[in-house]
Structure formats: structure tokens, C-alpha cells
Short mmCIF file of C-alpha atoms and ligand atoms in Angstrom, two decimals:
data_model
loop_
_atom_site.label_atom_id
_atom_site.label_comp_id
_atom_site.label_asym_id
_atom_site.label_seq_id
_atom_site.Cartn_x
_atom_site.Cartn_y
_atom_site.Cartn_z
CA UNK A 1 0.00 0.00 0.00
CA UNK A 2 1.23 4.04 -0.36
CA UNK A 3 0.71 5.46 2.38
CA UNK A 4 1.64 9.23 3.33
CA UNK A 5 2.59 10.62 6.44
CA UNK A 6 2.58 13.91 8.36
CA UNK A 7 3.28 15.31 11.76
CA UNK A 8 4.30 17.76 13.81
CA UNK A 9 7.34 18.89 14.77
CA UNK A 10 6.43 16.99 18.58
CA UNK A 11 6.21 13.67 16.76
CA UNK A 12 8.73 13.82 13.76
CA UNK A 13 10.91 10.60 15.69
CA UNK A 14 7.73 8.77 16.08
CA UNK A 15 6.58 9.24 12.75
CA UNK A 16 10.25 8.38 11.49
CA UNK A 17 10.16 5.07 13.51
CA UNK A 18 6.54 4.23 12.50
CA UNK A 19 7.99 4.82 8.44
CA UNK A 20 10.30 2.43 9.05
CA UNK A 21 8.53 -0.07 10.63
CA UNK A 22 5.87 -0.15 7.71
CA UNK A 23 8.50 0.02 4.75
CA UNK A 24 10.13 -2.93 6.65
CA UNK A 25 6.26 -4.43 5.61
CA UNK A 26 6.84 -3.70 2.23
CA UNK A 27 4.64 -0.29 1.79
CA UNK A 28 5.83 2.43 0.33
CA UNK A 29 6.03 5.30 2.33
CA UNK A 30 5.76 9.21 1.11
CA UNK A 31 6.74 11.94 4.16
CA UNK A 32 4.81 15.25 3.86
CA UNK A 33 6.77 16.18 6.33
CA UNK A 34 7.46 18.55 8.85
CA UNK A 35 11.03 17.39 8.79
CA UNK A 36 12.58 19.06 11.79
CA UNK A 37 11.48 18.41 15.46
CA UNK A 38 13.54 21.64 16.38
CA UNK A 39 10.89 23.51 14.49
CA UNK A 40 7.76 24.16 15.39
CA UNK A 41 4.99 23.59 12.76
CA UNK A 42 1.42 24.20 12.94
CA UNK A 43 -0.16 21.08 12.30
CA UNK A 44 -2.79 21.70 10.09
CA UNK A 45 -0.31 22.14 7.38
CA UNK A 46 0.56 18.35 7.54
CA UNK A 47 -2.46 17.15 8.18
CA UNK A 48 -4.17 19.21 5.14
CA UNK A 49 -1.31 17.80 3.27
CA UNK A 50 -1.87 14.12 3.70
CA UNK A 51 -5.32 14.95 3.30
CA UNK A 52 -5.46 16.35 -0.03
CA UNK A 53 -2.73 13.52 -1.35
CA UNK A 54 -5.28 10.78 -0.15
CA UNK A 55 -8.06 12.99 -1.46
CA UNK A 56 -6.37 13.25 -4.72
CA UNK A 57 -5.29 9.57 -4.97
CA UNK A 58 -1.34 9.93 -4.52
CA UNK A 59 -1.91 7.87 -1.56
CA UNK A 60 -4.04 5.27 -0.71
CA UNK A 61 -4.22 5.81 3.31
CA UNK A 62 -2.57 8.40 5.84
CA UNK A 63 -0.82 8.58 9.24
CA UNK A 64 -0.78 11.53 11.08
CA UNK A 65 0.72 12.36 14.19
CA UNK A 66 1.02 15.83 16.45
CA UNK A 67 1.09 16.19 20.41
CA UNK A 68 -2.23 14.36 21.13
CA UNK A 69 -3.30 13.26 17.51
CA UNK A 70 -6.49 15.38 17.99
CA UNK A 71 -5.33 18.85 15.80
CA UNK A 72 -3.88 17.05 13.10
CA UNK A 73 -6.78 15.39 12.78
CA UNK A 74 -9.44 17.69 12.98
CA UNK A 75 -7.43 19.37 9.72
CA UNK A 76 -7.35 16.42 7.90
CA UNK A 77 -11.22 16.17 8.29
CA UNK A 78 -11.90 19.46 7.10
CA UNK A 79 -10.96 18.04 3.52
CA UNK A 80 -13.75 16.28 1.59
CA UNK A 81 -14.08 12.48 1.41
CA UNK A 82 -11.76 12.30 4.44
CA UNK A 83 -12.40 9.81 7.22
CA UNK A 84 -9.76 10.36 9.99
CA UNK A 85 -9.50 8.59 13.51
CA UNK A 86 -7.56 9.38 16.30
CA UNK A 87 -6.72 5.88 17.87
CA UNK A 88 -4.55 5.12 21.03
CA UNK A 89 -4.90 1.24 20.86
CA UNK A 90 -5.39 -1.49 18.56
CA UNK A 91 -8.69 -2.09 18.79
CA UNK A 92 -10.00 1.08 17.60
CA UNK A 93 -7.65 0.95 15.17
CA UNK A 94 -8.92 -2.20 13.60
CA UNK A 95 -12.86 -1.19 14.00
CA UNK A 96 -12.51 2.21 12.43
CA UNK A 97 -11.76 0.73 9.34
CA UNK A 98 -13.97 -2.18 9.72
CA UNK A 99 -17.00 0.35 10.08
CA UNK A 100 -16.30 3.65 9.22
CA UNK A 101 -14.05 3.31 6.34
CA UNK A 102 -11.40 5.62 7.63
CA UNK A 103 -8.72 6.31 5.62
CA UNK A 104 -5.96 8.13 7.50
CA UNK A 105 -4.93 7.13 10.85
CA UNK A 106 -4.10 9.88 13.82
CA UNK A 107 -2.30 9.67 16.60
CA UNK A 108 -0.56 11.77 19.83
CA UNK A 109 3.03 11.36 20.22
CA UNK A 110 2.88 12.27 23.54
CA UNK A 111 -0.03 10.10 24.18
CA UNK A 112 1.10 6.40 22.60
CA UNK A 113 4.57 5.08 22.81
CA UNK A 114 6.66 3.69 19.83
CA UNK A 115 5.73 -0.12 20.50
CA UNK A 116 1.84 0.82 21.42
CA UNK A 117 2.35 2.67 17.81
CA UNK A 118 3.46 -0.39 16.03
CA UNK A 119 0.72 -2.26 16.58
CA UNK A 120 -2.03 0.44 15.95
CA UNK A 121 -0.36 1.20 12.58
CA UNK A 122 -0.94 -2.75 12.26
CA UNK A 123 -4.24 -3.35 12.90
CA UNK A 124 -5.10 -0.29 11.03
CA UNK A 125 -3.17 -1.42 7.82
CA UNK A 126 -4.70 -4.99 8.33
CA UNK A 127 -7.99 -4.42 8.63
CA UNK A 128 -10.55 -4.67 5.52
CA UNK A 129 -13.94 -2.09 5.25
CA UNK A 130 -16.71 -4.56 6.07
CA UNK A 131 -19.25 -2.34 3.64
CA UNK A 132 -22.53 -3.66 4.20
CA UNK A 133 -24.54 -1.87 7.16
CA UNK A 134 -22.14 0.64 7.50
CA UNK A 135 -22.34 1.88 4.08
CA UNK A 136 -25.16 3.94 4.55
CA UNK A 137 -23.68 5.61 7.60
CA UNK A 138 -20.80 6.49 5.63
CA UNK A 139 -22.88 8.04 2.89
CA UNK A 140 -24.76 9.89 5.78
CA UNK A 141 -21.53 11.69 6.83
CA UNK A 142 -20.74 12.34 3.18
CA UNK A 143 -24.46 13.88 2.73
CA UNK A 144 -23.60 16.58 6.06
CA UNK A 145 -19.97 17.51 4.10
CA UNK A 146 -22.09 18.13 0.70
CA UNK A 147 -24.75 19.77 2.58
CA UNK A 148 -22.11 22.15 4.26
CA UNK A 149 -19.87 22.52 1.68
CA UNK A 150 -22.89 23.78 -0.60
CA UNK A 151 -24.17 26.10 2.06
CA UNK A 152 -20.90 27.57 2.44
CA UNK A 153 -20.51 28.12 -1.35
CA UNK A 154 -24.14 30.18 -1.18
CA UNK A 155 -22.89 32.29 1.39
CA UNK A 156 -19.52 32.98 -0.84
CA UNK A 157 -22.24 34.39 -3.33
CA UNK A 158 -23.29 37.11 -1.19
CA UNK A 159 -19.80 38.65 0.11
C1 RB5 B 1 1.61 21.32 19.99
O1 RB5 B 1 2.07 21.89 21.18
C2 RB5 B 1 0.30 20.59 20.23
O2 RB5 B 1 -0.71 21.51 20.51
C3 RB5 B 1 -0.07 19.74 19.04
O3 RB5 B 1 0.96 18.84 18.77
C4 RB5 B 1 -1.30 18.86 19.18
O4 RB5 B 1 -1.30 18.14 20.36
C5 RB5 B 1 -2.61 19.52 18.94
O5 RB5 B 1 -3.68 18.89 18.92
#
């Protein structure tokens, strides 16, 4: 699988160790940075990045990791057809995919250690959408972005 990752500059080691460890799986693995842990960087420029590349089809799934996993994440939903879950263990990992079709993965650096990591990235990467029931929920949370994103586009009208 290609898979793209992003983070902050608190999780740039974790995310480095987490690239590894999936490349040692035989992904391929695409870094939209931030780069440098010595510098800070707001992190809904990584998570919009990852975002748009799984949006776009560069990627096929996303990791994302800042301080608690919860900022990076709330970017990456903001961009349409985007389905990510902060997870700090395994099992949530696994059943957000299962159910919810989520396609990038979030975590917080300084909430999960590298090992606990590891296996969320796992049962994330492992885990197939089930589809069935929970296809119509998905389509319900695309029907509130459309709704929104329509609204929003009215209201650009009038400025
Ligand atoms: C950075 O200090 C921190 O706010 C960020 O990494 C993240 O935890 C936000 O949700």
C-alpha cells in the first residue's frame, strides 16, 4: 500500500520510527513532512497535506501524528471524502476501518509510545472495510460535508 505521512514537529521521531517499521512491511512510504522536530509547525499544514494527497489519490491511506493526535486530525477532516480517527490502541484501530471506512490514521506522540504505535499502525493497515450496514452511515456523513460545503458556497455568493 502508499501510504503518506505527516506530523508535527512533537512527533517527527515517532513518525520516522513508525515509516520504518511499515516500509520494513513492504509499503511504500511518502513523508509530507514537517522534517525538523527543532521547528515548530502548525499542524494543520501536515495534516491538510496528507489529506489532499489521499483525497487526490497519490496515496491510498494516511498517518498523522502531532502532540495528542487530535489537531492534526481535525485538519485532515476538514478536507472532503476524508475519514480520519484518532486511535490510542489497537482495537479502535482495527474497528474504524472495519465500520467507518477511515482512511488516515491519527495519533498523539505524547499520548502512545513507539511499541503501542506499532501495533495500531498494524491493525489499522490490516484491517478490511466490512461495507454492508455501515455503508449507509458512511454516505450519511458524506451527505452533512455536501450539505455544508454547498451552504458555504451560497454564502460565498453574497460577500
Ligand atoms: C503542539 O504543542 C500541540 O498543541 C499539538 O501537537 C497537538 O497536540 C494539537 O492537537
Amino acid at each position: 500500500m502508499k501510504i503518506g505521512f505527516g506530523s508535527d514537529h512533537t512527533a517527527v521521531e515517532l513518525k520516522l520510527e513508525l515509516i520504518q517499521h511499515l516500509k520494513e512491511q513492504g509499503h511504500e512510504c511518502i513523508d509530507y513532512g514537517t522534517y525538523a522536530s527543532g521547528v515548530r509547525m502548525d499542524y494543520p499544514v501536515p495534516g491538510r497535506a496528507v489529506a489532499e494527497a489521499v483525497m487526490k489519490g497519490e496515496v491510498d491511506k494516511g498517518v498523522l501524528i502531532c502532540g495528542t493526535g487530535v489537531g492534526i486530525s481535525l485538519a485532515a477532516n476538514k478536507v472532503p471524502g476524508i475519514r480520519a480517527a484518532v486511535c490510542s490502541e489497537p482495537y479502535t484501530a482495527r474497528l474504524t476501518v472495519q465500520h467507518n471506512n477511515a482512511n488516515i490514521i491519527a495519533m498523539g506522540a505524547r499520548v502512545v509510545g513507539t511499541e503501542l504505535a506499532k501495533m495500531i499502525v498494524d491493525e489499522f493497515f490490516n484491517a478490511q472495510y466490512e461495507g454492508g450496514r455501515h455503508e449507509a452511515r458512511i454516505r450519511m456523513i458524506a451527505d452533512i460535508e455536501k450539505e455544508y460545503g454547498a451552504s458555504w458556497e451560497k454564502g460565498a455568493e453574497n460577500t
